[in-house]
Amino acid sequence: MTLTQSAIDILSRNDRGGFTIPTKGLYPYQWNWDSAFVALGIATYDMDRAWGEITSLIEGQWPDGMIPSIIFRSDDPDYFPGPSRWGKTKGPIPSTGISQPPVLATIVRKLTEGGSVQDKARLADVFDAIYRWHAWWHDARTVDGIVTTVHPWETGRDNCPEWNLGLDAMTVAPDLAPYTRRDNKHVDASFRPSQEQYDKYLTIVQFGDSIDWDQRRLTDEGPFLMADPNLHFVLLRADKDLRALAAELGKPQAVRDQIDAWIAKGEAATDTIWNDELGAFTARDMHSGTFCNGFSNCSPLCFYADSGSAEQWGKTMDHMTRIAAQIEYMLPSWDPEAPDFEAQRYWCGPLWPQMNYMTALGLAEQGHTDMAARVQNDLCRVIEKSGFWECFNPLTGEGCVGNNFSWTAAVWLSWQHDKKLEGVA
Ligand code: GLC
């Protein structure tokens, strides 16, 4: 079987009847940004099923506009924290009470580029839901002009060392309900977050449930509040793509003006996460104002969002060049020179396929074609070497955590279909 056939096979095997799970065992439900990437991959061979992935994700949307990070269509005893632990959430389908990076508008735009009349009709069906979701980010999660997060899981970068700043400043709830982790049963514990981190993750969940998942209160009163370059740049890029889609559909001027206002707000907020001392975009604790001190794989998403000054972009490229010279496979999720870099531990070092996808795209669009090629080719090389893993050791190329992984298959398919990125060797 060729790798492309294997990728299609993985996506079919992870199909649970209209929606796709990230991988069997470890992640038995529908995850938000995973499904968006899955749609990108499936679109290379079955447009109808790709749109179905998107509509199934939107089915979980809450009345306030939020699209949750996980949709629980069943209760799998092998997964924790499942629906009962999240408590009184407010969606039409049981779900978590937090969201995930809003890549959806960007991927929907890609699906409709050069698409058929049917694709335009499908776009018209999903536009309002995506618009309401973006409004939710701008209303419920914005503090001092920048989008923030209330939980490391909401950023999609669960245990990146950046979150230690916010987690260290909070305490575990004294009445935290007892629990048994399941993630460590599926994979080697050395890949996964520590116990103390897990207690704090669940403290935030317990707090959210205690306020009936009032999202504005969760932002304003919750124990954890940080700004994240991943959320900020992904949302800013998605707002720009949503603006193009609004024009394509001939949406009313008021809708276009609203999106323009979100974009202007986002551009103004980019400086808020510029860590001048490090010369990079980093996460920032919004309670104390303190910056995190490491270059991560979302620092270069400034190119993808087309935001930041020439000086900020230059310094970002300097970090990329420095890291590229010392690491075999770009792009590690954490700076290999940082003391808490760990090549195998999840977001503390491994290379993540969906991050390479967005980073390579942004670099190529801004004319950094050599670095774009490096980021793209290195992901292809680790897949060729090890297969379709959730993430990869950036020093050895070995696969980490879950195997037969949907978004890895999807990114592979998208790049094969596009014959790699335009202008990239
Ligand atoms: C992990 C990742 C997150 C992803 C999820 C399902 O929690 O950190 O980004 O969405 O797995 O793949």
Short mmCIF file of C-alpha atoms and ligand atoms in Angstrom, two decimals:
data_model
loop_
_atom_site.label_atom_id
_atom_site.label_comp_id
_atom_site.label_asym_id
_atom_site.label_seq_id
_atom_site.Cartn_x
_atom_site.Cartn_y
_atom_site.Cartn_z
CA MET A 1 0.00 0.00 0.00
CA THR A 2 1.32 3.48 -0.81
CA LEU A 3 1.41 6.10 1.93
CA THR A 4 -1.44 7.92 0.23
CA GLN A 5 -3.57 4.76 0.25
CA SER A 6 -2.65 4.21 3.91
CA ALA A 7 -3.72 7.75 4.73
CA ILE A 8 -7.12 7.23 3.12
CA ASP A 9 -7.42 3.91 4.90
CA ILE A 10 -6.70 5.54 8.28
CA LEU A 11 -9.37 8.19 7.73
CA SER A 12 -11.91 5.54 6.74
CA ARG A 13 -11.09 3.39 9.75
CA ASN A 14 -11.40 6.38 12.08
CA ASP A 15 -14.80 7.25 10.60
CA ARG A 16 -17.54 6.67 13.17
CA GLY A 17 -20.43 7.26 10.80
CA GLY A 18 -20.40 10.89 9.71
CA PHE A 19 -17.63 12.13 11.99
CA THR A 20 -14.01 11.10 12.45
CA ILE A 21 -12.13 10.37 15.65
CA PRO A 22 -8.43 11.34 15.95
CA THR A 23 -7.37 7.75 16.73
CA LYS A 24 -8.87 4.63 18.24
CA GLY A 25 -8.49 4.09 21.99
CA LEU A 26 -6.81 7.27 23.18
CA TYR A 27 -9.30 9.69 21.57
CA PRO A 28 -12.68 8.02 20.96
CA TYR A 29 -14.75 11.17 20.24
CA GLN A 30 -14.93 14.04 17.76
CA TRP A 31 -12.35 16.75 18.43
CA ASN A 32 -12.86 20.25 17.09
CA TRP A 33 -9.72 21.30 15.22
CA ASP A 34 -8.90 17.67 14.38
CA SER A 35 -12.18 17.49 12.43
CA ALA A 36 -11.34 20.66 10.51
CA PHE A 37 -8.02 19.14 9.38
CA VAL A 38 -9.75 15.85 8.66
CA ALA A 39 -12.13 17.68 6.30
CA LEU A 40 -9.09 19.12 4.50
CA GLY A 41 -7.74 15.61 3.92
CA ILE A 42 -11.02 13.96 2.98
CA ALA A 43 -11.73 16.79 0.53
CA THR A 44 -8.91 15.43 -1.64
CA TYR A 45 -11.05 12.39 -2.51
CA ASP A 46 -14.65 12.86 -1.26
CA MET A 47 -15.98 16.41 -1.15
CA ASP A 48 -19.38 15.40 0.13
CA ARG A 49 -17.95 13.51 3.09
CA ALA A 50 -15.60 16.43 3.83
CA TRP A 51 -18.56 18.81 4.14
CA GLY A 52 -20.29 16.19 6.30
CA GLU A 53 -17.35 16.29 8.72
CA ILE A 54 -17.81 20.03 9.08
CA THR A 55 -21.58 19.90 9.56
CA SER A 56 -21.24 17.16 12.16
CA LEU A 57 -18.83 19.37 14.10
CA ILE A 58 -21.21 22.30 13.91
CA GLU A 59 -24.02 20.13 15.28
CA GLY A 60 -22.32 20.44 18.66
CA GLN A 61 -22.50 24.27 18.70
CA TRP A 62 -23.84 25.82 21.90
CA PRO A 63 -26.62 28.44 21.90
CA ASP A 64 -23.99 31.08 22.81
CA GLY A 65 -22.03 30.27 19.61
CA MET A 66 -19.20 28.22 21.09
CA ILE A 67 -18.17 25.08 19.23
CA PRO A 68 -16.75 22.80 21.93
CA SER A 69 -13.38 21.09 21.91
CA ILE A 70 -14.89 17.59 22.15
CA ILE A 71 -18.33 16.32 21.21
CA PHE A 72 -19.36 13.25 23.19
CA ARG A 73 -21.86 11.28 21.14
CA SER A 74 -21.46 8.35 23.52
CA ASP A 75 -19.95 7.70 26.92
CA ASP A 76 -16.79 5.65 26.49
CA PRO A 77 -15.62 4.32 29.89
CA ASP A 78 -12.11 4.18 28.49
CA TYR A 79 -11.83 7.97 28.21
CA PHE A 80 -11.39 10.52 31.00
CA PRO A 81 -12.64 13.23 31.54
CA GLY A 82 -15.81 12.18 29.71
CA PRO A 83 -19.27 13.78 29.61
CA SER A 84 -20.20 13.23 33.26
CA ARG A 85 -17.08 14.99 34.52
CA TRP A 86 -17.84 18.11 32.43
CA GLY A 87 -21.23 18.33 34.11
CA LYS A 88 -24.00 20.69 33.07
CA THR A 89 -22.68 21.80 29.69
CA LYS A 90 -25.03 23.65 27.37
CA GLY A 91 -24.75 22.17 23.90
CA PRO A 92 -27.36 20.14 22.04
CA ILE A 93 -25.00 17.14 22.32
CA PRO A 94 -22.94 16.41 25.49
CA SER A 95 -19.56 18.12 25.17
CA THR A 96 -16.70 19.77 26.99
CA GLY A 97 -17.21 23.33 28.25
CA ILE A 98 -14.29 24.87 26.38
CA SER A 99 -13.39 25.35 22.71
CA GLN A 100 -10.32 24.76 20.49
CA PRO A 101 -8.35 26.78 17.88
CA PRO A 102 -10.77 28.05 15.21
CA VAL A 103 -9.08 26.82 12.02
CA LEU A 104 -12.43 25.97 10.49
CA ALA A 105 -13.03 29.14 8.43
CA THR A 106 -9.57 28.83 6.86
CA ILE A 107 -10.19 25.23 5.89
CA VAL A 108 -13.69 25.95 4.62
CA ARG A 109 -12.23 28.68 2.43
CA LYS A 110 -9.75 26.20 1.01
CA LEU A 111 -12.57 23.74 0.28
CA THR A 112 -14.50 26.33 -1.67
CA GLU A 113 -11.56 27.65 -3.70
CA GLY A 114 -12.27 26.69 -7.26
CA GLY A 115 -15.19 24.69 -5.88
CA SER A 116 -18.42 23.79 -7.59
CA VAL A 117 -21.86 25.36 -7.21
CA GLN A 118 -22.66 22.66 -4.66
CA ASP A 119 -19.64 23.70 -2.60
CA LYS A 120 -20.89 27.27 -2.57
CA ALA A 121 -24.26 26.04 -1.36
CA ARG A 122 -22.56 24.03 1.41
CA LEU A 123 -20.58 27.12 2.35
CA ALA A 124 -23.80 29.11 2.63
CA ASP A 125 -25.13 26.43 4.99
CA VAL A 126 -22.20 26.64 7.41
CA PHE A 127 -21.25 30.33 7.21
CA ASP A 128 -23.60 31.62 9.92
CA ALA A 129 -22.51 28.99 12.44
CA ILE A 130 -18.82 29.83 11.90
CA TYR A 131 -19.58 33.56 12.11
CA ARG A 132 -21.39 33.04 15.43
CA TRP A 133 -18.44 31.03 16.71
CA HIS A 134 -16.00 33.81 15.85
CA ALA A 135 -18.34 36.30 17.59
CA TRP A 136 -18.16 34.06 20.66
CA TRP A 137 -14.35 34.26 20.72
CA HIS A 138 -14.47 38.03 20.39
CA ASP A 139 -17.18 38.45 23.04
CA ALA A 140 -16.74 35.69 25.61
CA ARG A 141 -12.95 35.20 25.51
CA THR A 142 -11.54 38.64 24.84
CA VAL A 143 -9.72 40.52 27.60
CA ASP A 144 -7.93 43.85 27.07
CA GLY A 145 -8.45 43.54 23.32
CA ILE A 146 -6.89 40.11 22.86
CA VAL A 147 -8.40 36.65 22.63
CA THR A 148 -7.52 34.60 25.72
CA THR A 149 -7.95 31.09 27.02
CA VAL A 150 -9.25 29.69 30.29
CA HIS A 151 -7.74 26.21 29.95
CA PRO A 152 -4.54 24.81 28.39
CA TRP A 153 -6.68 22.22 26.55
CA GLU A 154 -8.51 25.03 24.76
CA THR A 155 -5.30 26.07 23.03
CA GLY A 156 -4.83 22.61 21.50
CA ARG A 157 -1.30 22.62 23.01
CA ASP A 158 -2.26 20.83 26.19
CA ASN A 159 0.92 20.62 28.24
CA CYS A 160 3.25 23.09 26.51
CA PRO A 161 5.65 24.53 29.13
CA GLU A 162 4.12 27.95 28.38
CA TRP A 163 1.10 27.05 30.52
CA ASN A 164 3.25 26.49 33.62
CA LEU A 165 3.14 30.22 34.25
CA GLY A 166 -0.65 30.22 34.63
CA LEU A 167 -0.80 26.79 36.26
CA ASP A 168 1.90 27.60 38.85
CA ALA A 169 -0.11 30.64 39.91
CA MET A 170 -3.22 28.57 40.65
CA THR A 171 -3.92 25.97 43.30
CA VAL A 172 -5.64 22.62 43.06
CA ALA A 173 -9.23 22.84 44.38
CA PRO A 174 -9.23 21.41 47.93
CA ASP A 175 -12.51 19.65 47.14
CA LEU A 176 -11.35 18.27 43.76
CA ALA A 177 -13.47 15.18 43.12
CA PRO A 178 -11.35 12.00 42.94
CA TYR A 179 -10.68 10.56 39.50
CA THR A 180 -8.72 7.93 37.59
CA ARG A 181 -6.76 8.93 34.52
CA ARG A 182 -7.21 6.85 31.40
CA ASP A 183 -4.71 8.49 29.03
CA ASN A 184 -1.77 6.74 30.74
CA LYS A 185 -3.36 3.36 30.10
CA HIS A 186 -3.21 3.82 26.35
CA VAL A 187 0.28 5.25 25.97
CA ASP A 188 3.57 5.47 27.83
CA ALA A 189 3.18 7.86 30.80
CA SER A 190 6.44 9.60 29.83
CA PHE A 191 4.64 11.04 26.78
CA ARG A 192 1.81 12.51 28.81
CA PRO A 193 1.24 15.44 31.21
CA SER A 194 2.21 15.09 34.88
CA GLN A 195 -0.25 14.33 37.71
CA GLU A 196 -0.08 17.83 39.20
CA GLN A 197 -0.89 19.32 35.80
CA TYR A 198 -3.84 16.97 35.51
CA ASP A 199 -5.20 18.02 38.93
CA LYS A 200 -5.10 21.64 37.81
CA TYR A 201 -6.75 20.89 34.47
CA LEU A 202 -9.60 19.29 36.42
CA THR A 203 -9.76 22.13 38.91
CA ILE A 204 -10.62 24.46 36.02
CA VAL A 205 -13.26 22.01 34.75
CA GLN A 206 -14.80 21.84 38.21
CA PHE A 207 -14.87 25.64 38.41
CA GLY A 208 -16.58 25.91 35.01
CA ASP A 209 -19.26 23.47 36.07
CA SER A 210 -19.75 25.32 39.37
CA ILE A 211 -20.73 28.47 37.44
CA ASP A 212 -22.96 26.55 35.00
CA TRP A 213 -20.47 27.13 32.21
CA ASP A 214 -21.21 30.84 31.98
CA GLN A 215 -18.42 31.55 29.49
CA ARG A 216 -17.91 35.23 30.28
CA ARG A 217 -17.65 34.45 33.98
CA LEU A 218 -15.24 31.62 33.24
CA THR A 219 -13.01 34.12 31.45
CA ASP A 220 -13.33 36.84 34.09
CA GLU A 221 -13.35 34.78 37.27
CA GLY A 222 -11.68 31.47 36.36
CA PRO A 223 -8.39 30.37 37.96
CA PHE A 224 -6.43 30.42 34.66
CA LEU A 225 -6.29 33.15 32.02
CA MET A 226 -3.60 33.37 29.36
CA ALA A 227 -3.14 34.80 25.87
CA ASP A 228 -1.87 32.26 23.36
CA PRO A 229 -0.16 32.92 20.00
CA ASN A 230 -1.87 29.82 18.60
CA LEU A 231 -5.38 31.05 19.36
CA HIS A 232 -4.56 34.64 18.47
CA PHE A 233 -2.95 33.95 15.10
CA VAL A 234 -5.33 31.14 14.13
CA LEU A 235 -8.34 33.36 14.89
CA LEU A 236 -6.87 36.36 13.08
CA ARG A 237 -6.16 34.28 9.98
CA ALA A 238 -9.62 32.70 10.21
CA ASP A 239 -11.24 36.15 10.52
CA LYS A 240 -9.49 37.18 7.31
CA ASP A 241 -10.68 34.03 5.57
CA LEU A 242 -14.19 34.51 6.94
CA ARG A 243 -14.16 38.06 5.52
CA ALA A 244 -13.33 36.67 2.07
CA LEU A 245 -16.12 34.10 2.41
CA ALA A 246 -18.60 36.83 3.42
CA ALA A 247 -17.72 38.73 0.25
CA GLU A 248 -18.03 35.58 -1.85
CA LEU A 249 -21.51 34.94 -0.47
CA GLY A 250 -22.55 38.59 -0.76
CA LYS A 251 -23.29 38.82 2.95
CA PRO A 252 -24.82 42.11 4.24
CA GLN A 253 -22.50 45.07 4.79
CA ALA A 254 -23.08 44.90 8.55
CA VAL A 255 -21.62 41.39 8.64
CA ARG A 256 -18.59 42.44 6.61
CA ASP A 257 -18.07 45.52 8.80
CA GLN A 258 -18.23 43.37 11.91
CA ILE A 259 -15.56 41.02 10.58
CA ASP A 260 -13.42 44.00 9.54
CA ALA A 261 -13.67 45.28 13.11
CA TRP A 262 -12.54 41.88 14.46
CA ILE A 263 -9.57 41.91 12.09
CA ALA A 264 -8.59 45.45 13.16
CA LYS A 265 -8.88 44.40 16.80
CA GLY A 266 -6.72 41.33 16.12
CA GLU A 267 -4.02 43.29 14.31
CA ALA A 268 -3.84 45.74 17.21
CA ALA A 269 -3.50 42.85 19.69
CA THR A 270 -0.49 41.22 18.02
CA ASP A 271 1.92 43.40 20.02
CA THR A 272 0.35 42.15 23.28
CA ILE A 273 2.03 38.77 22.81
CA TRP A 274 5.34 40.11 21.52
CA ASN A 275 7.99 39.18 24.07
CA ASP A 276 10.60 41.80 23.34
CA GLU A 277 13.24 40.30 25.57
CA LEU A 278 13.10 36.97 23.74
CA GLY A 279 12.37 38.55 20.37
CA ALA A 280 9.43 36.22 19.71
CA PHE A 281 5.68 35.83 20.04
CA THR A 282 4.94 33.89 23.21
CA ALA A 283 2.04 33.13 25.51
CA ARG A 284 1.37 35.57 28.31
CA ASP A 285 -0.30 35.27 31.68
CA MET A 286 -3.14 37.78 31.67
CA HIS A 287 -3.44 37.91 35.47
CA SER A 288 0.17 38.99 36.06
CA GLY A 289 1.06 40.29 32.57
CA THR A 290 4.17 38.07 32.57
CA PHE A 291 5.47 36.62 29.31
CA CYS A 292 6.50 33.01 28.85
CA ASN A 293 10.07 32.57 27.92
CA GLY A 294 10.40 30.15 25.06
CA PHE A 295 10.03 29.89 21.32
CA SER A 296 7.25 27.42 20.47
CA ASN A 297 5.87 26.05 17.23
CA CYS A 298 3.13 28.68 17.29
CA SER A 299 5.58 31.60 17.55
CA PRO A 300 6.03 31.62 13.72
CA LEU A 301 2.28 31.64 13.04
CA CYS A 302 2.67 35.41 12.61
CA PHE A 303 3.37 34.56 8.94
CA TYR A 304 0.22 32.46 8.66
CA ALA A 305 -1.83 35.33 10.12
CA ASP A 306 0.12 37.89 8.07
CA SER A 307 0.51 40.01 11.19
CA GLY A 308 3.40 41.76 12.95
CA SER A 309 6.16 44.19 11.97
CA ALA A 310 9.13 43.57 9.69
CA GLU A 311 11.35 43.60 12.76
CA GLN A 312 9.20 41.01 14.57
CA TRP A 313 9.22 38.80 11.49
CA GLY A 314 12.99 39.14 11.13
CA LYS A 315 13.60 38.09 14.74
CA THR A 316 11.17 35.20 14.36
CA MET A 317 13.11 33.98 11.32
CA ASP A 318 16.37 34.25 13.31
CA HIS A 319 14.95 31.82 15.88
CA MET A 320 13.77 29.48 13.12
CA THR A 321 17.21 29.50 11.51
CA ARG A 322 18.92 28.86 14.86
CA ILE A 323 16.63 25.93 15.66
CA ALA A 324 16.80 24.51 12.12
CA ALA A 325 20.60 24.34 12.44
CA GLN A 326 20.47 22.12 15.52
CA ILE A 327 17.45 19.91 15.02
CA GLU A 328 16.95 17.08 12.54
CA TYR A 329 13.22 17.51 11.99
CA MET A 330 11.53 20.91 12.06
CA LEU A 331 9.44 22.18 13.80
CA PRO A 332 9.80 21.20 17.49
CA SER A 333 6.93 22.33 19.71
CA TRP A 334 9.35 23.79 22.25
CA ASP A 335 12.77 25.39 21.94
CA PRO A 336 15.41 22.62 22.02
CA GLU A 337 17.71 24.94 23.98
CA ALA A 338 15.13 25.47 26.75
CA PRO A 339 15.79 23.53 29.99
CA ASP A 340 12.32 21.97 29.94
CA PHE A 341 12.59 20.69 26.35
CA GLU A 342 11.67 16.98 26.19
CA ALA A 343 11.81 15.39 22.75
CA GLN A 344 9.07 12.84 23.48
CA ARG A 345 6.71 14.56 25.87
CA TYR A 346 3.77 15.77 23.88
CA TRP A 347 3.89 19.60 23.59
CA CYS A 348 7.30 19.90 25.33
CA GLY A 349 9.30 19.10 22.18
CA PRO A 350 7.67 16.84 19.56
CA LEU A 351 6.89 17.96 16.03
CA TRP A 352 3.12 18.28 15.40
CA PRO A 353 1.77 17.73 11.85
CA GLN A 354 -1.01 20.32 11.93
CA MET A 355 1.41 22.96 13.21
CA ASN A 356 3.85 22.20 10.40
CA TYR A 357 0.95 22.53 7.98
CA MET A 358 0.01 26.03 9.15
CA THR A 359 3.60 27.19 9.59
CA ALA A 360 4.70 26.01 6.15
CA LEU A 361 1.67 27.62 4.55
CA GLY A 362 2.35 30.96 6.24
CA LEU A 363 6.05 30.91 5.39
CA ALA A 364 5.32 30.07 1.74
CA GLU A 365 2.72 32.81 1.47
CA GLN A 366 5.18 35.37 2.81
CA GLY A 367 7.95 34.29 0.45
CA HIS A 368 10.14 32.38 2.93
CA THR A 369 10.18 29.44 0.57
CA ASP A 370 13.36 27.75 1.83
CA MET A 371 12.12 27.55 5.40
CA ALA A 372 8.64 26.58 4.19
CA ALA A 373 10.21 23.69 2.25
CA ARG A 374 12.20 22.61 5.28
CA VAL A 375 9.11 22.56 7.54
CA GLN A 376 7.06 20.75 4.92
CA ASN A 377 9.70 18.23 3.87
CA ASP A 378 10.64 17.37 7.44
CA LEU A 379 7.06 16.36 8.21
CA CYS A 380 6.96 14.27 5.03
CA ARG A 381 10.27 12.64 6.02
CA VAL A 382 9.06 11.61 9.49
CA ILE A 383 5.88 10.16 7.99
CA GLU A 384 7.93 8.24 5.44
CA LYS A 385 10.21 7.00 8.18
CA SER A 386 7.70 6.17 10.93
CA GLY A 387 4.13 6.36 9.64
CA PHE A 388 1.11 8.41 10.62
CA TRP A 389 1.68 9.24 14.29
CA GLU A 390 0.06 11.94 16.38
CA CYS A 391 3.40 13.71 16.81
CA PHE A 392 7.08 12.89 16.33
CA ASN A 393 10.37 13.06 18.19
CA PRO A 394 12.13 15.97 16.37
CA LEU A 395 15.60 14.51 17.03
CA THR A 396 15.01 10.96 15.78
CA GLY A 397 11.78 11.11 13.75
CA GLU A 398 10.21 8.36 15.83
CA GLY A 399 6.44 8.50 16.27
CA CYS A 400 4.97 9.53 19.63
CA VAL A 401 1.65 8.99 21.45
CA GLY A 402 -1.17 7.81 19.12
CA ASN A 403 -0.65 5.91 15.85
CA ASN A 404 -2.88 5.81 12.73
CA PHE A 405 -3.67 9.43 13.40
CA SER A 406 -6.29 11.30 11.44
CA TRP A 407 -4.77 14.77 11.12
CA THR A 408 -1.39 13.36 10.13
CA ALA A 409 -3.09 11.39 7.35
CA ALA A 410 -5.11 14.47 6.38
CA VAL A 411 -2.12 16.83 6.09
CA TRP A 412 -0.26 14.23 4.04
CA LEU A 413 -3.22 13.91 1.65
CA SER A 414 -3.65 17.64 1.32
CA TRP A 415 0.00 18.17 0.43
CA GLN A 416 0.08 15.25 -1.99
CA HIS A 417 -3.01 16.62 -3.66
CA ASP A 418 -1.61 20.13 -3.95
CA LYS A 419 1.74 18.70 -5.14
CA LYS A 420 3.15 20.44 -2.10
CA LEU A 421 2.88 24.15 -1.59
CA GLU A 422 3.05 26.60 -4.42
CA GLY A 423 6.57 27.94 -4.90
CA VAL A 424 8.06 25.38 -2.52
CA ALA A 425 10.54 22.83 -3.82
C1 GLC B 1 -4.44 16.25 22.21
C2 GLC B 1 -3.87 17.47 21.50
C3 GLC B 1 -5.01 18.31 20.91
C4 GLC B 1 -5.84 17.42 20.00
C5 GLC B 1 -6.32 16.16 20.73
C6 GLC B 1 -6.98 15.16 19.80
O1 GLC B 1 -5.22 16.60 23.30
O2 GLC B 1 -3.10 18.25 22.37
O3 GLC B 1 -4.51 19.41 20.20
O4 GLC B 1 -6.94 18.13 19.49
O5 GLC B 1 -5.23 15.51 21.31
O6 GLC B 1 -6.13 14.83 18.75
#
